[in-house]
Coordinates of C-alpha atoms in Angstrom, one line a residue:
X233 CA 14.3 136.8 -117.9
X234 CA 10.4 136.5 -117.3
X235 CA 9.0 139.2 -115.7
X236 CA 12.7 139.9 -114.3
X237 CA 12.3 144.4 -112.4
X238 CA 9.9 143.7 -109.1
X239 CA 8.1 146.7 -107.9
X240 CA 5.2 147.0 -105.2
X241 CA 2.1 148.7 -106.4
X242 CA 0.1 151.6 -104.8
X243 CA -3.1 149.9 -105.7
X244 CA -5.2 152.1 -102.3
X245 CA -9.0 153.1 -104.0
X246 CA -8.2 152.3 -107.2
X247 CA -9.8 149.7 -109.1
X248 CA -9.1 146.6 -110.1
X249 CA -10.4 143.2 -111.3
X250 CA -10.4 139.2 -110.8
X251 CA -12.2 136.9 -113.5
X252 CA -13.1 134.0 -113.0
X253 CA -14.0 131.0 -110.6
X254 CA -9.9 129.7 -110.2
X255 CA -8.4 133.0 -109.9
X256 CA -11.4 133.3 -107.4
X257 CA -10.6 130.0 -105.5
X258 CA -7.3 131.6 -106.2
X259 CA -6.9 134.1 -103.2
X260 CA -6.9 137.3 -105.0
X261 CA -9.4 139.1 -104.5
X262 CA -8.6 138.9 -100.9
X263 CA -5.1 140.3 -102.1
X264 CA -5.7 142.4 -104.3
X265 CA -8.6 144.0 -101.5
X266 CA -5.1 144.1 -98.3
X267 CA -3.4 146.7 -101.3
X268 CA -6.6 148.7 -100.4
X269 CA -7.7 147.6 -104.0
X270 CA -11.9 148.8 -104.8
X271 CA -12.7 144.9 -106.3
X272 CA -14.5 144.0 -108.6
X273 CA -15.2 140.7 -108.8
X274 CA -16.8 138.4 -112.0
X275 CA -17.3 134.8 -111.6
X276 CA -19.9 132.0 -111.2
X277 CA -18.5 130.8 -108.5
X278 CA -17.1 129.0 -105.9
X279 CA -20.0 129.9 -103.7
X280 CA -19.0 130.0 -100.8
X281 CA -16.2 133.0 -101.5
X282 CA -18.1 135.1 -103.5
X283 CA -20.6 135.2 -100.4
X284 CA -17.7 136.1 -98.0
X285 CA -16.7 138.4 -100.6
X286 CA -20.4 140.4 -101.3
X287 CA -19.7 141.0 -97.1
X288 CA -16.6 143.0 -98.1
X289 CA -17.2 146.9 -98.2
X290 CA -14.6 148.0 -101.2
X291 CA -15.6 144.5 -103.2
X292 CA -18.0 144.6 -106.0
X293 CA -19.1 140.9 -107.3
X294 CA -20.7 140.2 -110.1
X295 CA -21.7 136.6 -110.4
X296 CA -21.6 136.7 -114.8
X297 CA -18.7 136.4 -117.2
X298 CA -16.7 138.9 -117.9
X299 CA -16.9 142.1 -120.6
X300 CA -14.3 144.0 -122.0
X301 CA -16.3 147.0 -121.0
X302 CA -16.1 146.0 -117.5
X303 CA -12.2 146.4 -117.6
X304 CA -12.9 150.4 -118.1
X305 CA -10.7 152.8 -115.8
X306 CA -9.4 149.5 -114.2
X307 CA -6.4 149.8 -113.5
X308 CA -5.3 145.9 -112.8
X309 CA -6.7 142.5 -113.3
X310 CA -6.0 139.5 -112.6
X311 CA -7.9 136.4 -114.3
X312 CA -8.5 132.5 -114.7
X313 CA -9.5 131.3 -118.2
X314 CA -9.7 127.7 -119.2
X315 CA -9.6 128.8 -123.3
X316 CA -6.0 130.1 -124.8
X317 CA -8.6 132.1 -126.7
X318 CA -10.7 133.9 -123.5
X319 CA -7.4 134.2 -121.9
X320 CA -6.2 135.8 -124.7
X321 CA -9.4 138.0 -125.1
X322 CA -8.9 139.0 -121.8
X323 CA -5.6 140.5 -121.9
X324 CA -6.3 142.2 -125.0
X325 CA -9.4 144.2 -123.6
X326 CA -7.4 145.0 -121.0
X327 CA -4.1 145.9 -122.8
X328 CA -6.2 147.9 -124.9
X329 CA -7.7 149.8 -121.9
X330 CA -4.2 150.8 -120.5
X331 CA -4.5 147.8 -117.3
X332 CA -1.8 146.2 -116.4
X333 CA -3.1 142.3 -116.7
X334 CA -2.4 139.1 -114.8
X335 CA -4.0 135.7 -116.9
X336 CA -2.8 132.8 -114.5
X337 CA -1.0 129.8 -115.9
X338 CA -0.6 131.9 -119.3
X339 CA 2.7 134.1 -119.2
X340 CA 2.2 135.2 -123.0
X341 CA -1.4 136.9 -121.2
X342 CA 0.6 138.7 -118.3
X343 CA 2.2 141.8 -118.0
X344 CA 3.4 141.2 -114.1
X345 CA 4.2 138.4 -112.1
X346 CA 2.3 137.5 -108.5
X347 CA 4.4 136.6 -106.1
X348 CA 4.1 134.2 -103.4
X349 CA 3.8 136.1 -100.7
X350 CA 4.4 136.2 -96.7
X351 CA 3.1 139.1 -95.6
X352 CA 2.7 141.3 -91.9
X353 CA 2.0 143.9 -91.3
X354 CA 3.5 147.0 -93.3
X355 CA 5.6 144.1 -94.1
X356 CA 5.7 142.1 -97.4
X357 CA 8.1 139.1 -98.4
X358 CA 7.6 138.7 -101.9
X359 CA 9.0 135.6 -104.1
X360 CA 8.7 134.8 -107.7
X361 CA 10.9 132.2 -110.0
X362 CA 9.9 134.2 -113.3
X363 CA 6.6 131.9 -113.3
X364 CA 8.9 128.9 -113.7
X365 CA 8.5 127.0 -110.7
X366 CA 5.1 128.4 -108.1
X367 CA 5.8 125.3 -106.5
X368 CA 9.7 126.7 -105.7
X369 CA 7.8 130.1 -104.7
X370 CA 5.1 128.7 -102.6
X371 CA 7.9 126.8 -100.3
X372 CA 10.1 129.5 -100.3
X373 CA 7.1 131.0 -99.0
X374 CA 6.3 128.9 -96.3
X375 CA 9.5 128.7 -94.9
X376 CA 9.9 132.3 -94.9
X377 CA 6.3 132.8 -92.8
X378 CA 7.5 130.2 -90.2
X379 CA 10.8 132.0 -90.0
X380 CA 9.7 135.6 -89.7
X381 CA 6.5 135.2 -87.2
X382 CA 4.1 137.9 -85.8
X383 CA 5.3 140.0 -84.3
X384 CA 8.0 141.4 -87.3
X385 CA 4.4 143.7 -87.9
X386 CA 5.5 145.1 -84.8
X387 CA 9.0 145.5 -85.3
X388 CA 8.2 146.9 -88.4
X389 CA 5.7 149.4 -86.4
X390 CA 8.5 150.2 -84.0
X391 CA 11.0 151.5 -86.6
X392 CA 9.2 153.6 -88.1
X393 CA 8.1 155.4 -85.7
X394 CA 12.0 155.5 -84.8
X395 CA 12.8 157.1 -88.3
X396 CA 9.8 159.6 -87.9
X397 CA 11.1 160.8 -84.7
X398 CA 15.1 161.0 -85.2
X399 CA 14.9 162.8 -88.9
X400 CA 15.0 165.7 -88.2
X401 CA 18.1 164.8 -86.3
X402 CA 20.0 163.4 -88.9
X403 CA 19.5 165.4 -92.0
X404 CA 22.4 164.4 -94.2
X405 CA 20.3 161.1 -95.9
X406 CA 23.8 159.2 -96.3
X407 CA 24.9 159.8 -92.5
X408 CA 21.5 158.2 -92.1
X409 CA 22.0 155.1 -93.8
X410 CA 25.3 154.8 -92.7
X411 CA 23.7 154.9 -89.3
X412 CA 20.5 152.9 -89.1
X413 CA 23.1 149.7 -90.9
X414 CA 24.7 150.4 -87.2
X415 CA 22.4 150.4 -85.5
X416 CA 20.0 148.0 -86.7
X417 CA 19.5 144.1 -85.2
X418 CA 16.8 142.8 -86.9
X419 CA 17.4 139.3 -84.3
X420 CA 17.4 141.8 -81.2
X421 CA 14.7 143.7 -82.7
X422 CA 12.2 141.3 -83.5
X423 CA 13.4 138.6 -79.8
X424 CA 12.8 142.6 -77.8
X425 CA 9.3 143.0 -79.6
X426 CA 8.2 138.9 -79.5
X427 CA 9.4 139.9 -75.3
X428 CA 6.8 142.7 -75.2
X429 CA 9.8 144.8 -75.2
X430 CA 8.8 147.4 -77.4
X431 CA 9.4 150.8 -75.3
X432 CA 13.5 149.7 -74.9
X433 CA 13.4 148.8 -78.2
X434 CA 12.8 151.4 -80.1
X435 CA 15.1 152.8 -76.8
X436 CA 17.9 151.1 -78.2
X437 CA 17.5 152.6 -81.5
X438 CA 17.2 155.8 -80.6
X439 CA 20.1 155.6 -77.8
X440 CA 22.7 154.1 -81.8
X441 CA 21.3 156.8 -84.0
X442 CA 21.3 159.4 -82.2
X443 CA 24.7 161.4 -81.9
X444 CA 25.8 161.9 -77.5
X445 CA 23.8 165.7 -76.8
X446 CA 21.4 165.5 -80.5
X447 CA 18.3 166.0 -79.6
X448 CA 15.7 165.4 -83.3
X449 CA 15.3 168.2 -84.8
X450 CA 18.6 169.8 -84.5
X451 CA 19.7 169.3 -87.3
X452 CA 23.8 169.7 -87.7
X453 CA 25.4 172.7 -88.6
X454 CA 26.4 173.5 -92.5

């Protein structure tokens, strides 16, 4: 199975390289910037996209063709090129430097697949077909974008806050997981947040998670 092991990379503060006009037009630099990467862009167009990227503090735009040394010190590279020889050269240069590479529309030159993504704050939903049908991945992404509206960004914030507040009272990881499984009603949570009832949503979760009389930080006796 191609690209059968899904991962989410931590790229904050790490260097990423985007090569080629098609990669820029497809928004590959934008996605890497959202992930917190320091992005170097090597392309001669599209001009409007490059102009926009030049305004990003974490982006460096070089309006020229790529060189192998451009990949020195990078963590990841996303590229596009028309000719198979150039695509292979980009992949070889990246791999020689230990850089994870994705050359668009060339599976043999990819170490990873870039999935179709729905972002809602810290919520990241990714869809991949192993490179077999980008059209299906896009269609499913559109359906998920409709299903998970903007309120889910705040809903995830609520979950993070409640988790941090209640974790000291639930030191046993198995018990914590069991209680979260029973307490969490995603549709209720999203609905309350959508209605502006964030505090109520958090209170309901806390009341379900914590046994009566237990307070955060008290823990359990051995």
